[in-house]
Structure formats: C-alpha cells, structure tokens
Coordinates of C-alpha atoms and ligand atoms in Angstrom, one line a residue:
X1 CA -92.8 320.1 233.6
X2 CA -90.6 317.4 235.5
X3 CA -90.8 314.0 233.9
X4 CA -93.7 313.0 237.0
X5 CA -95.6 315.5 235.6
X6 CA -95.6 314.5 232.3
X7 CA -96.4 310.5 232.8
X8 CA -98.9 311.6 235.1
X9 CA -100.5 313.9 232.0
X10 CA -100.1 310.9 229.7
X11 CA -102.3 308.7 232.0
X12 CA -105.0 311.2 232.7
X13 CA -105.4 311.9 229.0
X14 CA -105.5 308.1 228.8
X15 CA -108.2 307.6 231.1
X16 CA -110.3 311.0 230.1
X17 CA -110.4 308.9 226.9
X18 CA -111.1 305.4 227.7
X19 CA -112.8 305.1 230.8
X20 CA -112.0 301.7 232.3
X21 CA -115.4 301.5 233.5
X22 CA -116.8 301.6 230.0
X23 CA -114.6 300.4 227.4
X24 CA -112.6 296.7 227.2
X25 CA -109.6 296.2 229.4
X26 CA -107.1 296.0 226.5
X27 CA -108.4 299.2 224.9
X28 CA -107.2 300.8 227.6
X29 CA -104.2 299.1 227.9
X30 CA -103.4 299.5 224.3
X31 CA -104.2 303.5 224.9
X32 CA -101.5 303.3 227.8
X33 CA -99.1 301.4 225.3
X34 CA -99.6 303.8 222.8
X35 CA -99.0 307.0 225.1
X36 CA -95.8 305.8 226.0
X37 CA -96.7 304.9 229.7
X38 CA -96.8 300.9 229.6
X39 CA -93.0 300.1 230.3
X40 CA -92.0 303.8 231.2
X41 CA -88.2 303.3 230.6
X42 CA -88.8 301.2 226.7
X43 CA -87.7 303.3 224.1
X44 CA -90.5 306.3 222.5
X45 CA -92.7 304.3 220.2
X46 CA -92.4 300.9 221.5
X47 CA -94.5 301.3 224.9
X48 CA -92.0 303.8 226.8
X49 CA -90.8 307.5 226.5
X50 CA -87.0 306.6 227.4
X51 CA -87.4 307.9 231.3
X52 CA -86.4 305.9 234.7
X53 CA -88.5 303.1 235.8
X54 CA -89.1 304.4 239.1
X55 CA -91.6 306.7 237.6
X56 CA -93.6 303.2 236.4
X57 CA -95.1 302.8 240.1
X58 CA -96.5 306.3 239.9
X59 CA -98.1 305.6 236.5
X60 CA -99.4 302.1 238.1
X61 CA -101.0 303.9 241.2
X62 CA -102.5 306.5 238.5
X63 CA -103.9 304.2 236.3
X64 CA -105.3 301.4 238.9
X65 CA -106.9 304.1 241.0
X66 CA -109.1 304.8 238.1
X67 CA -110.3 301.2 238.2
X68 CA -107.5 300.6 235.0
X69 CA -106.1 297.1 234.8
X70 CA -102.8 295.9 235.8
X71 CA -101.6 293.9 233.3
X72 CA -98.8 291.5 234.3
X73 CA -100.9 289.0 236.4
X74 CA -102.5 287.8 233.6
X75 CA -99.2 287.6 231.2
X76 CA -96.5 287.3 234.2
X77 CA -94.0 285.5 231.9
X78 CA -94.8 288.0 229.1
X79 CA -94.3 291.0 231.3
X80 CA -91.5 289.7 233.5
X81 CA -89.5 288.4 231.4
X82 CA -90.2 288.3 227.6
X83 CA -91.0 292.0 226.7
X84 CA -87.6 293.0 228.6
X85 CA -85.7 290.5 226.2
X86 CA -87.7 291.4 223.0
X87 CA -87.1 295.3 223.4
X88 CA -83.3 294.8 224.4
X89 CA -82.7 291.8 221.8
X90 CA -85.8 292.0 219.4
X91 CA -85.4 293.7 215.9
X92 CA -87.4 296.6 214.9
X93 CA -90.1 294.5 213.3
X94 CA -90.6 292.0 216.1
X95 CA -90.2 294.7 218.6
X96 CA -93.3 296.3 216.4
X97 CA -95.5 293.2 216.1
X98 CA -94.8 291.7 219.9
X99 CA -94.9 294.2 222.5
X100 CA -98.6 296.0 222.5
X101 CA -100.6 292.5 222.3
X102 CA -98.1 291.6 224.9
X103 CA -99.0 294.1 227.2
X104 CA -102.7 294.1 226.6
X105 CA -102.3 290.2 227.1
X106 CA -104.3 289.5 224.0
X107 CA -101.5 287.7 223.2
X108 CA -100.2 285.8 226.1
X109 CA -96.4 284.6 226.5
X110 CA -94.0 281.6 227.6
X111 CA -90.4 281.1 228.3
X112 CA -88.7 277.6 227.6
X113 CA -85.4 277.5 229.3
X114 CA -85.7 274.5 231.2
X115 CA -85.2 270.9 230.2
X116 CA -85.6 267.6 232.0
X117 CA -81.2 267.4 232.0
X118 CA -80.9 271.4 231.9
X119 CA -82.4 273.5 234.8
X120 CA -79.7 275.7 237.6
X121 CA -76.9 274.6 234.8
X122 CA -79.5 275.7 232.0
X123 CA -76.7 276.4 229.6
X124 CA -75.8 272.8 229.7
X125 CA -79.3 272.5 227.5
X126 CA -79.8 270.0 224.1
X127 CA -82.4 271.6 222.1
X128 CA -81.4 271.6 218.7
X129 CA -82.3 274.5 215.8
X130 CA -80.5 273.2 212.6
X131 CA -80.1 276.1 210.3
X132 CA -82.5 275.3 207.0
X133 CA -82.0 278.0 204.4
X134 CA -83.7 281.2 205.8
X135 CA -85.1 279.1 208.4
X136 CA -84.1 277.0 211.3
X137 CA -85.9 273.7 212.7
X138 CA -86.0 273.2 216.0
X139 CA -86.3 269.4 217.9
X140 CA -86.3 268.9 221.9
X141 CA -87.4 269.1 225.0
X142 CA -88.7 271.6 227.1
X143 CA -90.1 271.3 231.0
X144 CA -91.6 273.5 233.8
X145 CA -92.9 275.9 231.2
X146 CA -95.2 278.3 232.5
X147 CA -98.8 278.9 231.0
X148 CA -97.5 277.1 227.6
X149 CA -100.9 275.9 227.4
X150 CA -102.5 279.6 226.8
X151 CA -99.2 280.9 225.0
X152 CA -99.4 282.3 221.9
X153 CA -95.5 282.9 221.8
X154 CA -92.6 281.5 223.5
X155 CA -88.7 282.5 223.4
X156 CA -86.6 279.5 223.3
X157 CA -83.3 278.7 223.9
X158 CA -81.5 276.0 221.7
X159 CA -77.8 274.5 220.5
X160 CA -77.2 275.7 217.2
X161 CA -73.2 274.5 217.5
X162 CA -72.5 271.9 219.9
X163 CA -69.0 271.8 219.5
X164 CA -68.5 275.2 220.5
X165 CA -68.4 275.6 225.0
X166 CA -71.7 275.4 226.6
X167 CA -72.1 278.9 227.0
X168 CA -71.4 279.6 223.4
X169 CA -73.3 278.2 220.4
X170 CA -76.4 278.8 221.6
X171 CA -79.2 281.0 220.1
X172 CA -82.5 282.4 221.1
X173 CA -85.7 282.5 219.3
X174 CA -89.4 283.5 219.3
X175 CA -91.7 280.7 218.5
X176 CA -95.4 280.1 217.6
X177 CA -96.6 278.1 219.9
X178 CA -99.6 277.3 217.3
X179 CA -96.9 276.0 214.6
X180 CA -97.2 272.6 213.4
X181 CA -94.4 270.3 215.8
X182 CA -94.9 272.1 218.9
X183 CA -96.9 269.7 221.6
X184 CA -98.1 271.4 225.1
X185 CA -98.7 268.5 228.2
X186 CA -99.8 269.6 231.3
X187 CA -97.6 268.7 234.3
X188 CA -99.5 269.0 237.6
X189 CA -98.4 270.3 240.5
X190 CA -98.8 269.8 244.1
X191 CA -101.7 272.8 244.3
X192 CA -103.5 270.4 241.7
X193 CA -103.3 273.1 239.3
X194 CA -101.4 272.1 235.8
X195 CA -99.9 275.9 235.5
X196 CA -96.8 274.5 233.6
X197 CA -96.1 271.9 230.9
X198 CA -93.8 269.9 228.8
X199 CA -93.0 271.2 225.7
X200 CA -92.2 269.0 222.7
X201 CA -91.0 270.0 219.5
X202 CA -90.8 267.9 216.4
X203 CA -89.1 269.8 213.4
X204 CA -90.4 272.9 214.1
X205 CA -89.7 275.3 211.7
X206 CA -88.2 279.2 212.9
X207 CA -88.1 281.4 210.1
X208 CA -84.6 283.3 210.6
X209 CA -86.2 286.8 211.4
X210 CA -87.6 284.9 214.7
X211 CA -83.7 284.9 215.6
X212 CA -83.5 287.1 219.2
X213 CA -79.6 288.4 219.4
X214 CA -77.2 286.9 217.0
X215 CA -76.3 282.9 215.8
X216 CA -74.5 281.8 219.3
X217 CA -75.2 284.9 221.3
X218 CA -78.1 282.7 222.8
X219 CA -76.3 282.8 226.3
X220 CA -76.0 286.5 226.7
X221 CA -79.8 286.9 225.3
X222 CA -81.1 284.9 228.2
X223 CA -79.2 286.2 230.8
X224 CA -81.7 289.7 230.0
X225 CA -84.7 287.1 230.8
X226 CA -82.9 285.6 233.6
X227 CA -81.8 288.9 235.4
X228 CA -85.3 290.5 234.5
X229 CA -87.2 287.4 235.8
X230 CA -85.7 287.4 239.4
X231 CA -86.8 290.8 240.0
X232 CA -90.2 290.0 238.4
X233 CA -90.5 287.3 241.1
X234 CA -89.1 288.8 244.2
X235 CA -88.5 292.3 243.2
X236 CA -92.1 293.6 243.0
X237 CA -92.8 296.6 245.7
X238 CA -96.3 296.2 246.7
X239 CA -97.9 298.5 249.6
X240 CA -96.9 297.9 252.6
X241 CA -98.4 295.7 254.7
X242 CA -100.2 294.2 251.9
X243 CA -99.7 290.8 249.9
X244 CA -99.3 287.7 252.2
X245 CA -98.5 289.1 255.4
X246 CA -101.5 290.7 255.2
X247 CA -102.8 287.2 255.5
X248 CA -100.5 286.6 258.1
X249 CA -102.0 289.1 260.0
X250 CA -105.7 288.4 259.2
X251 CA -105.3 284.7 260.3
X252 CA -103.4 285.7 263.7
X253 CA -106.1 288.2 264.2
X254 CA -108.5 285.1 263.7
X255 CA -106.8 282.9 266.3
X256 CA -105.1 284.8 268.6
X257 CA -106.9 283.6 271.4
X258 CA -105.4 280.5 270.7
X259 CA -102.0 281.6 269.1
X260 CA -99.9 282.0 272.3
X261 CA -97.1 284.7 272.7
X262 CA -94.5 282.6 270.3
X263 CA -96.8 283.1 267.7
X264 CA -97.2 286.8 268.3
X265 CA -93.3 287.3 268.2
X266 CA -93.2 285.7 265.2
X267 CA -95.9 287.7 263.3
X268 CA -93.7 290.5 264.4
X269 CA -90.7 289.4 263.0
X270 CA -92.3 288.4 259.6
X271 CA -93.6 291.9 259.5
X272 CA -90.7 293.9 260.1
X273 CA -88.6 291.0 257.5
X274 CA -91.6 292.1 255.1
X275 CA -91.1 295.4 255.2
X276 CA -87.1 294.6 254.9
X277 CA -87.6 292.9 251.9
X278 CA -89.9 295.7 250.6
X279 CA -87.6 298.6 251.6
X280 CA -84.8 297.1 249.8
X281 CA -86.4 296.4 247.0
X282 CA -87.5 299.8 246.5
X283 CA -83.7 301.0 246.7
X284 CA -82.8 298.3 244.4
X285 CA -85.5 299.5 241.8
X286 CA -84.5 303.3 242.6
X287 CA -80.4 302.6 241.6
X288 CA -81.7 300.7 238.9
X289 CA -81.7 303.5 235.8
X290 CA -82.3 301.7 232.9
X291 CA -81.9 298.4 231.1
X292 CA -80.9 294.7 233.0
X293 CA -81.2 294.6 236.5
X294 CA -77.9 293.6 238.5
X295 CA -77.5 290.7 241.4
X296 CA -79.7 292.7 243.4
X297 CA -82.9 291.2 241.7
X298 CA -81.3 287.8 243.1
X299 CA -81.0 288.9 246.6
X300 CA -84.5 290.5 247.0
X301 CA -86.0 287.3 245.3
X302 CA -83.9 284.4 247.7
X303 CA -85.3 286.5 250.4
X304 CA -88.8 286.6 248.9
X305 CA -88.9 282.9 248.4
X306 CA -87.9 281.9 251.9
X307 CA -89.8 284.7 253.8
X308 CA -93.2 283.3 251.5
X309 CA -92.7 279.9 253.0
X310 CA -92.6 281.0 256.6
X311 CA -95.3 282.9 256.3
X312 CA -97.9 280.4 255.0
X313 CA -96.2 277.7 257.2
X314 CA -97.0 280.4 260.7
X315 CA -100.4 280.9 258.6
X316 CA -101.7 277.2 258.7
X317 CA -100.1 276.6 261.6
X318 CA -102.1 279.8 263.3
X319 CA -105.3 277.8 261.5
X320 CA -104.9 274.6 263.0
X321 CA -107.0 271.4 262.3
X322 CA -108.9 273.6 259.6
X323 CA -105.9 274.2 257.5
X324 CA -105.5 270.0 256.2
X325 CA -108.6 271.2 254.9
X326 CA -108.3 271.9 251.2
X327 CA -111.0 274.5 250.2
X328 CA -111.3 274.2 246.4
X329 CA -111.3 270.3 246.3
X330 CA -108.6 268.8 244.2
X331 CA -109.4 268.3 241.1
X332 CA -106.8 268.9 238.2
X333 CA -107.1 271.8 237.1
X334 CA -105.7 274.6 234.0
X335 CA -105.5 277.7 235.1
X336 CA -105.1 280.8 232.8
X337 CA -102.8 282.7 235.1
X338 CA -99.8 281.8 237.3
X339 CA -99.3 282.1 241.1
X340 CA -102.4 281.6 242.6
X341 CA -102.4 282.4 246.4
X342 CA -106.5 283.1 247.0
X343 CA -106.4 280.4 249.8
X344 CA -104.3 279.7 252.3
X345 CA -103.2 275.8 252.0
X346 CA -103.0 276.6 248.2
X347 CA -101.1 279.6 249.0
X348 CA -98.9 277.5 251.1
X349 CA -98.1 274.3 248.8
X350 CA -97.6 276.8 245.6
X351 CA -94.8 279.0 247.7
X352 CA -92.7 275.9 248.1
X353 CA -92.4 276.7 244.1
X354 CA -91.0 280.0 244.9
X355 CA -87.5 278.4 246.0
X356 CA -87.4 276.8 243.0
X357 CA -88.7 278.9 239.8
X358 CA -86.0 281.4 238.5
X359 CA -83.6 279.6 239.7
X360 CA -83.3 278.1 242.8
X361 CA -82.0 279.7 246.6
X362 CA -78.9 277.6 246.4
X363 CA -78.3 279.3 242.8
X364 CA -79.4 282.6 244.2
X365 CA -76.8 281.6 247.4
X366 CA -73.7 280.9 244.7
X367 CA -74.8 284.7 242.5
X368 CA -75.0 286.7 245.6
X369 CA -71.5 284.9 247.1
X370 CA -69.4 285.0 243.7
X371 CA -71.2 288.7 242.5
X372 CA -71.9 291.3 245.5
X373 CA -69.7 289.1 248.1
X374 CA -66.9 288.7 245.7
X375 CA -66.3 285.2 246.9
X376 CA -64.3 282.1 244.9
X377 CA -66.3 280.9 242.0
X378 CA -68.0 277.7 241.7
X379 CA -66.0 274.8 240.4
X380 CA -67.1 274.4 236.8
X381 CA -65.1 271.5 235.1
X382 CA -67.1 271.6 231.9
X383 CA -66.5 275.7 231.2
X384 CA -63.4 274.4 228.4
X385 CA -64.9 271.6 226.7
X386 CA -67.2 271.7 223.7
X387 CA -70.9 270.7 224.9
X388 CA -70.5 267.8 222.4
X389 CA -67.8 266.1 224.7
X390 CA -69.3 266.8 228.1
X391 CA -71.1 263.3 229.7
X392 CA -74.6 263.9 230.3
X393 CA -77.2 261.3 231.3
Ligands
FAD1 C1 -93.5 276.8 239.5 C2 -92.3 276.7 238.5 C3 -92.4 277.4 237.3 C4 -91.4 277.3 236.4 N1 -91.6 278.0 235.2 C5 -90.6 277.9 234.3 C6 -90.8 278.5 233.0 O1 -91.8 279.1 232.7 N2 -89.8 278.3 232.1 C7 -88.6 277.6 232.3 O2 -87.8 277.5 231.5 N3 -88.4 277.0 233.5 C8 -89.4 277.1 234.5 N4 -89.2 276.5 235.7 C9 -88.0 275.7 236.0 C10 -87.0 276.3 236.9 O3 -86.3 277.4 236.3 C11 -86.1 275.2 237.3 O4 -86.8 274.2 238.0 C12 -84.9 275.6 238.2 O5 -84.0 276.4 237.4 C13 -84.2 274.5 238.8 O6 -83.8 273.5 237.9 P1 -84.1 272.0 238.1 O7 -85.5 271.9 238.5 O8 -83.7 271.2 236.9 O9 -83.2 271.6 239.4 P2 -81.7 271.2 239.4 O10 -80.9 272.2 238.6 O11 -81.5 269.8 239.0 O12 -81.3 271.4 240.9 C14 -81.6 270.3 241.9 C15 -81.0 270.8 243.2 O13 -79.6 270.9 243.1 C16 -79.2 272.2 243.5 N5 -78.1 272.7 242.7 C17 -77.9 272.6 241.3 N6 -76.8 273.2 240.9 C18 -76.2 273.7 242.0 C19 -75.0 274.4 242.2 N7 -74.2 274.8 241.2 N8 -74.7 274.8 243.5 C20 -75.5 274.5 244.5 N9 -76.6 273.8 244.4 C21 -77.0 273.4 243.1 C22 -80.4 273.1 243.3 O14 -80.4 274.2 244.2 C23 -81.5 272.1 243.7 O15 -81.7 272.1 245.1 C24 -90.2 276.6 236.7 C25 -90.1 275.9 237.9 C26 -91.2 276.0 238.8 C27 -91.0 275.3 240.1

C-alpha cells in the first residue's frame, strides 16, 4: 500500500465511524487527529504519521466530500501559524496538551508579534518577560492581534535580555489568554468588524514550561510562525476557478451588458494571473517535503495580496452605483473568525489588509530580492548594537 492509500484508509475508517452528519464537528475532527491524518507530515502521535504534506490535500478532499469540516477557518491563526511552531518548538508535554483542541478549534489560538513601535522590523519589539524563579512575568504591548478576543492561547514574543542585538535575547512563549494581567480591546477595522485587538499585559505571570525554543532563541522560534504564516495566507491551493475570481466572474456575468470589452480583457487576465498564482503554489507545496516553508511562501503570498485587491476593485467597479452600497449595515461588530469576504464591498475593504498582515508587500519585495534574487541586503544600522542602545520613539 503506497502512502495515498494508506491516508485515504485512515479517513474512510474515520468517517465509517463518526459520521459527520451525525456526531459534533470536533468529534470528528479529534477522530482525524487521532488517526494521524490532521497535519499529515506532524510526527506519529501528535496529529501526523511523518509522510509529505502533499498527501494533506487528498485527505482534505476525502474528508470534506463526506460533509467533514475543514478546520482552519475557524482557528486560522491556530492552524497557520501556531500548531507549526508548537510541533517544531513545543516540548513533549505542550505538544500533548495543545495540538488536538487546536485542531478541533475547541480551543481557539492567537499570535502577538506585533507592537505599536515593532511591526516589518518586529524584532526591534519591547515586551518584557523578567525571569521570576520557575516563572517569567511578562509586561507590554501587543497590536493587530488576530481573534485575541476568542483565544484561549497565544505565543508571544518578548525581550528577556536587552542588552544582547535585537535579534538575540528574545524568547517565545505560550500564554493564557484567561490569566490574570492580560487585557483584550477591540480595534476596528475599516470592514466595521473588530477581528483584531490590543493586547495589554500587566505582570503576567509564564510559568517556565510555557518557554517555546530556548532563553534568547525567541528570534529563530518566530521565524517557523513567520515562514508558516505567509504560506497560510497566500499559499493555500483552492480549486481552480474558485475563491474570488469566482466572484469576479459571477459579477462580470451580472453586468456584462454593461461592462465593455476593457472589462472583459481584464477578467481574462485576472483569471489566467489566478491560475498562475495557483499553479505555482501547488509546485511550491509539492518541493516542499517537510518542516518550514522557504521564500517561496513569500512570493505566492505578495502575489496573492495584490492580485485580491484588483480583483474586488474590477468587482465593484463591474457593480457600479450598487457597490457604495454596504449590505450588512455598519455596525461594529466581533466576529469569531477571520477574513470575511461573503460580500463584495466587505470583500473589497478587508483585502486592502492582505498587503499588510504577514508582513507587508514591500517586506515580501526586500525577502524575495535579498533570498531567491540574491540581491544586496537591506541597510540595517542597528544589526551590531544591543537593543538597549538603539533610539526608538
Ligand atoms: C488584518 C491584519 C491582521 C493582523 N494580525 C496580526 C496578528 O494576529 N498578530 C500580529 O502579531 N500581527 C498582526 N498584524 C500586524 C502585521 O503583521 C503588521 O501590520 C505588519 O507586519 C506591518 O507592520 P506595521 O503595521 O507596524 O507597519 P510598519 O512596519 O510601520 O510599515 C509601514 C510601511 O513602511 C514599509 N516598510 C517598513 N520597513 C521597510 C523596509 N525595511 N523596506 C521597505 N519598506 C518598509 C512597510 O512596507 C509599510 O508600507 C495584522 C495586520 C493586519 C492588517
């Protein structure tokens, strides 16, 4: 039996036994953790069975076909970027206790990275986690933070030696977002949905176990979450045609009366670019064996985030007078998922986001010039100095 054959077993023998038409989505998905077929290419026991990733869209067709649910939409920061750091960083026993209510999302998961002085230069960060005994307290500021407000857990990256460079002296943790210190505000965005916060803590306290990677490894923990989140953004491979320039297409179908030949070239060209983006991401994920993806997770997702916004701007402009209105009213709202594109002109304000989260196109511009390119590296004048001796406002 080839290794197809055998994931393919795994989820009918999921499915003969939980029906998802009968029994709780997250008994099913636990049933798919346990069998080894949640993150294909995680190690036996912890979600995987140690094979390629390429085999996970297989299981994913398999499973959804039955009417199974696809996790990550409801836990995108979990998924993308959280359970990839856990299972590469994590120890044995937070690898045990986090990743299966992680991917059954009853347990739902954030990522603080960013602050109001840290974002593209997010090593530059002042976070503090003081070392207290076996634990370490932890005061700062977070921003941007994804579905905070639903978290259960967060990693976080802090300064636990500033007079060390930058990149060094920093350290990554898991924290309880139900602890006493941590504060969640909503910060609301131009969709009038609040799907990300500010994140206070006051002398939170991390017991030491929480550590993810070693004291001052922080840096090279994150870059897992960083690499894995680009390719959670822009590196999904969804069927083709589907996904907004389906939308595209519905709309010009809509007007095309009215759309003019300009319009019709340019639906063309956004398909075949579509279809670009999605054949090359599907040979990035097939060279990809195992492990952290490479800068090819930042090419696909610059070309995702600009590709997005022409789309939805060819979209309301195919719509005309009818796309200033704004279906769902505009109240502020908290959603429980991220990325919500069920309408068009909320579609088009959230994709502006797109060049922004996981780091923005210029950032993807200086990767893809300095890693694949092999261009002349930024000038970085701070690299040298200890953090505690660079100006910052
Ligand atoms: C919808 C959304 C969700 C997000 N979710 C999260 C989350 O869950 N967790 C989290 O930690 N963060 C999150 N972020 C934050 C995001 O990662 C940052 O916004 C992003 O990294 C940019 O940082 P900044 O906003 O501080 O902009 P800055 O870094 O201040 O950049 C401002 C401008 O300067 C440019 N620039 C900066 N440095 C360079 C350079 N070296 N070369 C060329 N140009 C440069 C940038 O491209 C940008 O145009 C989210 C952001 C958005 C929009």
């Amino acid at each position: 039996m080839n290794d197809e054959q055998l994931v393919i077993e795994r989820c009918d023998e999921v499915l003969a036994e939980h029906d998802p038409k009968q029994v709780r989505p997250a008994e099913v998905l636990g049933a798919q953790y346990d069998a080894g077929v949640a993150w294909v290419h995680f190690p036996d026991g912890y979600g995987g069975l140690g094979l390629s990733p390429r085999l996970q869209n297989a299981i994913n067709a398999r499973m959804t076909a039955a009417g199974a649910p696809l996790p990550y939409a409801r836990n995108p920061i979990g998924h993308g970027m959280c359970a990839p750091t856990i299972v590469t960083h994590g120890s044995d026993e937070q690898k045990r206790r986090y990743l299966r209510p992680l991917f059954t999302s009853e347990e739902i998961w954030c990522q603080m990275f960013s602050e109001p002085g840290a974002g593209s230069d997010v090593a530059s960060l002042s976070t503090r986690a003081v070392r207290d005994g076996e634990e370490w307290i932890l005061n700062g500021q977070k921003v941007w933070t994804t579905l905070a407000h639903v978290a259960r857990y967060g990693i976080v990256i802090a300064r636990t030696d500033p007079e060390q460079v930058k990149h060094k002296g920093l350290t990554m943790f898991v924290v309880d977002m139900q602890a006493p210190g941590v504060e969640v505000r909503p910060l609301v965005q131009a969709t009038g949905e609040a799907e990300f916060n500010e994140v206070y803590f006051t002398d939170v306290r991390v017991p030491d176990r929480e550590r993810l990677g070693d004291v001052g490894e922080g840096w090279h923990v994150s870059l897992t979450t960083l690499m894995n989140e680009r390719v959670s953004i822009g590196g999904q491979v969804h069927p083709r045609g589907s996904g907004l320039i389906a939308l595209v297409l519905h709309t010009y179908a809509q007007h095309r009366a009215d759309a003019g030949e300009a319009a019709r070239d340019e639906v063309a060209r956004l398909w075949i670019e579509a279809e670009v983006n999605r054949l090359t991401n599907i040979r990035a994920s097939q060279s990809r064996k195992k492990g952290t993806p490479g800068p090819e997770g930042s090419v696909g997702k610059l070309a995702m985030a600009l590709l997005n916004q022409r789309m939805m701007s060819l979209t309301l402009d195919l719509m005309g007078p009818e796309a200033m209105l704004y279906p769902s009213g505009y109240p502020m709202s908290r959603p429980t998922t991220a990325m919500d594109l069920s309408n068009p002109q909320k579609a088009f304000l959230r994709v502006q986001a797109n060049s922004i989260e996981g780091g923005t196109t210029n950032i993807m511009r200086n990767i893809l010039g300095e890693r694949v390119l092999g261009l002349p590296g930024d000038i970085r004048v701070d690299k040298d100095r200890p953090w505690s001796e660079v100006p910052r406002s």
